[in-house]
Amino acid sequence: MKLILLGAPGAGKGTQAEAISRQLGIPAISTGNIIREALQSGSPLGLAAKAYLESGALVPDEVVIGIVEERVAQPDCARGFILDGFPRTIAQAEALEQMGLDADLVLSLELEDGIIEERLSGRRICQSCGASYHIQYNPSSKGDACNLCDGPLISRQDDQPETIRQRLAVFHKQTEPLKEYYRERGRLRCVDSQERVEDTTALVLSALKEAAI
Ligand code: AMP
């Protein structure tokens, strides 16, 4: 199954992608995580992406499309994958189609901007594996360490109030039109992001079931 998770930053895409990945046994691919890892390792990709990431802008389409093309060619994607944070522009969606990798289903996680701002300020990610937590709604049982790999949990640099507002503006302008794009193609399902992670996961899984995928 090829699944796309759409939604504003902070709507819960990363957390749900991880949950569905465990449930279905297919990899979750987060372009944001790949870019952050590149930044941490100081690779040419990371250096090229640094300014975009830190200002809350999108990394240029051709760079991100290249990242995805390379990642989905890996053997673990043979049975399908979940894309978290890609596509984010119409050009990226068209590139995915041209790769012959049309999604079976596009799930849009819906959440109001005001709640998103609150959520992102409490978000923590694992510096080692990129797993996502929230200090109130989805805390790690190990405190400041990751449940999965014991790595340190940190606040993302782009989760600062000013950058959050910029990222939301970018989402509404460049990414939200994708909902119409996929609705026209009959692939879109919308799910309201809930306060409790497991409640959202239940809605997401039932949307998958309804779509008979
Ligand atoms: P995320 O972790 O998905 O919120 O992504 C963090 C940042 O990585 C974004 O604010 C962008 O700068 C960059 N990024 C991630 N995915 C994409 C994409 N599909 N297109 C362009 N930039 C992206």
mmCIF file of N, CA, C and O and ligand atoms in Angstrom, residues 9-10 13 30-33 35-36 49 52-61 64-65 68 84-89 92 123 156 158-159 167 170, ligand 1:
data_model
loop_
_atom_site.group_PDB
_atom_site.id
_atom_site.type_symbol
_atom_site.label_atom_id
_atom_site.label_comp_id
_atom_site.label_asym_id
_atom_site.label_seq_id
_atom_site.Cartn_x
_atom_site.Cartn_y
_atom_site.Cartn_z
ATOM 1 N N PRO A 9 2.052 21.297 9.701
ATOM 2 C CA PRO A 9 3.055 20.896 10.689
ATOM 3 C C PRO A 9 2.388 20.840 12.056
ATOM 4 O O PRO A 9 1.614 21.744 12.390
ATOM 5 N N GLY A 10 2.616 19.765 12.792
ATOM 6 C CA GLY A 10 2.018 19.676 14.130
ATOM 7 C C GLY A 10 0.656 19.012 14.157
ATOM 8 O O GLY A 10 0.081 18.811 15.224
ATOM 9 N N LYS A 13 1.208 14.115 11.792
ATOM 10 C CA LYS A 13 1.575 13.208 10.691
ATOM 11 C C LYS A 13 2.655 12.214 11.103
ATOM 12 O O LYS A 13 2.548 11.025 10.860
ATOM 13 N N SER A 30 9.819 10.041 6.284
ATOM 14 C CA SER A 30 9.635 11.451 6.604
ATOM 15 C C SER A 30 10.750 12.255 5.933
ATOM 16 O O SER A 30 11.923 12.109 6.284
ATOM 17 N N THR A 31 10.368 13.082 4.956
ATOM 18 C CA THR A 31 11.393 13.894 4.282
ATOM 19 C C THR A 31 12.033 14.863 5.288
ATOM 20 O O THR A 31 13.223 15.125 5.230
ATOM 21 N N GLY A 32 11.222 15.357 6.244
ATOM 22 C CA GLY A 32 11.769 16.254 7.268
ATOM 23 C C GLY A 32 12.867 15.562 8.070
ATOM 24 O O GLY A 32 13.929 16.139 8.320
ATOM 25 N N ASN A 33 12.623 14.293 8.472
ATOM 26 C CA ASN A 33 13.642 13.558 9.239
ATOM 27 C C ASN A 33 14.905 13.337 8.404
ATOM 28 O O ASN A 33 16.021 13.472 8.905
ATOM 29 N N ILE A 35 16.019 15.155 5.992
ATOM 30 C CA ILE A 35 16.727 16.440 5.852
ATOM 31 C C ILE A 35 17.423 16.815 7.170
ATOM 32 O O ILE A 35 18.571 17.260 7.175
ATOM 33 N N ARG A 36 16.742 16.599 8.302
ATOM 34 C CA ARG A 36 17.371 16.925 9.602
ATOM 35 C C ARG A 36 18.605 16.050 9.850
ATOM 36 O O ARG A 36 19.609 16.520 10.362
ATOM 37 N N ALA A 49 20.161 22.602 2.617
ATOM 38 C CA ALA A 49 18.799 22.729 3.150
ATOM 39 C C ALA A 49 18.722 23.637 4.381
ATOM 40 O O ALA A 49 17.643 24.084 4.751
ATOM 41 N N TYR A 52 16.697 27.024 4.512
ATOM 42 C CA TYR A 52 15.254 26.820 4.292
ATOM 43 C C TYR A 52 14.611 26.283 5.567
ATOM 44 O O TYR A 52 13.587 26.761 6.030
ATOM 45 N N LEU A 53 15.246 25.247 6.103
ATOM 46 C CA LEU A 53 14.704 24.583 7.283
ATOM 47 C C LEU A 53 14.576 25.566 8.449
ATOM 48 O O LEU A 53 13.541 25.632 9.103
ATOM 49 N N GLU A 54 15.622 26.317 8.668
ATOM 50 C CA GLU A 54 15.638 27.218 9.833
ATOM 51 C C GLU A 54 14.656 28.373 9.702
ATOM 52 O O GLU A 54 14.159 28.888 10.696
ATOM 53 N N SER A 55 14.334 28.772 8.457
ATOM 54 C CA SER A 55 13.392 29.889 8.295
ATOM 55 C C SER A 55 11.960 29.396 8.162
ATOM 56 O O SER A 55 11.026 30.204 8.128
ATOM 57 N N GLY A 56 11.772 28.079 8.050
ATOM 58 C CA GLY A 56 10.416 27.535 7.923
ATOM 59 C C GLY A 56 9.938 27.496 6.479
ATOM 60 O O GLY A 56 8.768 27.247 6.215
ATOM 61 N N ALA A 57 10.855 27.743 5.531
ATOM 62 C CA ALA A 57 10.487 27.680 4.109
ATOM 63 C C ALA A 57 10.621 26.244 3.601
ATOM 64 O O ALA A 57 11.238 25.402 4.274
ATOM 65 N N LEU A 58 10.083 25.985 2.424
ATOM 66 C CA LEU A 58 10.237 24.653 1.836
ATOM 67 C C LEU A 58 11.576 24.549 1.128
ATOM 68 O O LEU A 58 12.031 25.492 0.485
ATOM 69 N N VAL A 59 12.188 23.386 1.229
ATOM 70 C CA VAL A 59 13.399 23.067 0.482
ATOM 71 C C VAL A 59 12.958 22.933 -0.987
ATOM 72 O O VAL A 59 11.842 22.467 -1.253
ATOM 73 N N PRO A 60 13.797 23.362 -1.966
ATOM 74 C CA PRO A 60 13.362 23.334 -3.364
ATOM 75 C C PRO A 60 12.877 21.946 -3.811
ATOM 76 O O PRO A 60 13.424 20.915 -3.399
ATOM 77 N N ASP A 61 11.853 21.954 -4.669
ATOM 78 C CA ASP A 61 11.224 20.712 -5.124
ATOM 79 C C ASP A 61 12.230 19.679 -5.627
ATOM 80 O O ASP A 61 12.168 18.511 -5.248
ATOM 81 N N VAL A 64 14.030 17.713 -2.855
ATOM 82 C CA VAL A 64 13.191 16.786 -2.092
ATOM 83 C C VAL A 64 12.734 15.622 -2.974
ATOM 84 O O VAL A 64 12.672 14.470 -2.523
ATOM 85 N N ILE A 65 12.435 15.915 -4.222
ATOM 86 C CA ILE A 65 12.008 14.851 -5.139
ATOM 87 C C ILE A 65 13.141 13.827 -5.288
ATOM 88 O O ILE A 65 12.910 12.613 -5.247
ATOM 89 N N VAL A 68 13.270 11.529 -2.224
ATOM 90 C CA VAL A 68 12.190 10.537 -2.184
ATOM 91 C C VAL A 68 12.434 9.437 -3.228
ATOM 92 O O VAL A 68 12.255 8.251 -2.951
ATOM 93 N N ASP A 84 5.335 10.802 4.842
ATOM 94 C CA ASP A 84 4.997 11.798 5.866
ATOM 95 C C ASP A 84 5.730 13.092 5.516
ATOM 96 O O ASP A 84 6.946 13.167 5.630
ATOM 97 N N GLY A 85 4.972 14.087 5.039
ATOM 98 C CA GLY A 85 5.607 15.370 4.704
ATOM 99 C C GLY A 85 6.006 15.490 3.249
ATOM 100 O O GLY A 85 6.701 16.434 2.875
ATOM 101 N N PHE A 86 5.574 14.574 2.425
ATOM 102 C CA PHE A 86 5.794 14.624 0.984
ATOM 103 C C PHE A 86 4.599 13.973 0.321
ATOM 104 O O PHE A 86 4.181 12.915 0.782
ATOM 105 N N PRO A 87 4.039 14.558 -0.742
ATOM 106 C CA PRO A 87 4.386 15.830 -1.362
ATOM 107 C C PRO A 87 3.877 17.020 -0.556
ATOM 108 O O PRO A 87 2.945 16.903 0.229
ATOM 109 N N ARG A 88 4.518 18.171 -0.772
ATOM 110 C CA ARG A 88 4.109 19.405 -0.115
ATOM 111 C C ARG A 88 3.774 20.487 -1.138
ATOM 112 O O ARG A 88 3.387 21.583 -0.754
ATOM 113 N N THR A 89 3.967 20.174 -2.408
ATOM 114 C CA THR A 89 3.587 21.112 -3.479
ATOM 115 C C THR A 89 2.966 20.288 -4.611
ATOM 116 O O THR A 89 3.183 19.061 -4.682
ATOM 117 N N GLN A 92 5.565 18.461 -6.580
ATOM 118 C CA GLN A 92 6.042 17.215 -5.952
ATOM 119 C C GLN A 92 5.041 16.083 -6.192
ATOM 120 O O GLN A 92 5.430 14.933 -6.441
ATOM 121 N N ARG A 123 6.170 20.040 21.528
ATOM 122 C CA ARG A 123 6.685 18.865 20.820
ATOM 123 C C ARG A 123 8.154 18.624 21.159
ATOM 124 O O ARG A 123 8.936 19.555 21.319
ATOM 125 N N ARG A 156 12.605 20.971 18.504
ATOM 126 C CA ARG A 156 13.156 21.311 17.193
ATOM 127 C C ARG A 156 13.374 22.807 17.084
ATOM 128 O O ARG A 156 12.572 23.598 17.558
ATOM 129 N N ASP A 158 12.968 24.617 14.561
ATOM 130 C CA ASP A 158 11.908 25.307 13.810
ATOM 131 C C ASP A 158 10.552 25.231 14.521
ATOM 132 O O ASP A 158 9.529 25.587 13.957
ATOM 133 N N ASP A 159 10.536 24.772 15.770
ATOM 134 C CA ASP A 159 9.310 24.793 16.566
ATOM 135 C C ASP A 159 9.248 26.030 17.472
ATOM 136 O O ASP A 159 8.620 26.018 18.530
ATOM 137 N N ARG A 167 5.767 28.562 9.015
ATOM 138 C CA ARG A 167 5.504 27.229 8.455
ATOM 139 C C ARG A 167 4.015 27.027 8.187
ATOM 140 O O ARG A 167 3.640 26.386 7.216
ATOM 141 N N VAL A 170 3.194 28.880 5.014
ATOM 142 C CA VAL A 170 3.679 28.090 3.872
ATOM 143 C C VAL A 170 2.722 26.918 3.608
ATOM 144 O O VAL A 170 2.373 26.622 2.461
HETATM 145 P P1 AMP B 1 8.726 18.375 8.735
HETATM 146 O O1 AMP B 1 9.556 17.612 9.707
HETATM 147 O O2 AMP B 1 7.934 17.487 7.806
HETATM 148 O O3 AMP B 1 7.866 19.432 9.383
HETATM 149 O O4 AMP B 1 9.759 19.146 7.780
HETATM 150 C C1 AMP B 1 10.681 20.083 8.315
HETATM 151 C C2 AMP B 1 11.213 20.980 7.218
HETATM 152 O O5 AMP B 1 11.877 20.190 6.214
HETATM 153 C C3 AMP B 1 10.159 21.773 6.445
HETATM 154 O O6 AMP B 1 9.772 22.959 7.123
HETATM 155 C C4 AMP B 1 10.900 22.047 5.135
HETATM 156 O O7 AMP B 1 11.880 23.064 5.296
HETATM 157 C C5 AMP B 1 11.647 20.730 4.920
HETATM 158 N N1 AMP B 1 10.823 19.757 4.158
HETATM 159 C C6 AMP B 1 10.372 18.548 4.596
HETATM 160 N N2 AMP B 1 9.650 17.934 3.649
HETATM 161 C C7 AMP B 1 9.624 18.773 2.585
HETATM 162 C C8 AMP B 1 9.031 18.737 1.288
HETATM 163 N N3 AMP B 1 8.293 17.693 0.888
HETATM 164 N N4 AMP B 1 9.244 19.791 0.455
HETATM 165 C C9 AMP B 1 9.998 20.840 0.829
HETATM 166 N N5 AMP B 1 10.569 20.964 2.025
HETATM 167 C C10 AMP B 1 10.398 19.939 2.912
#
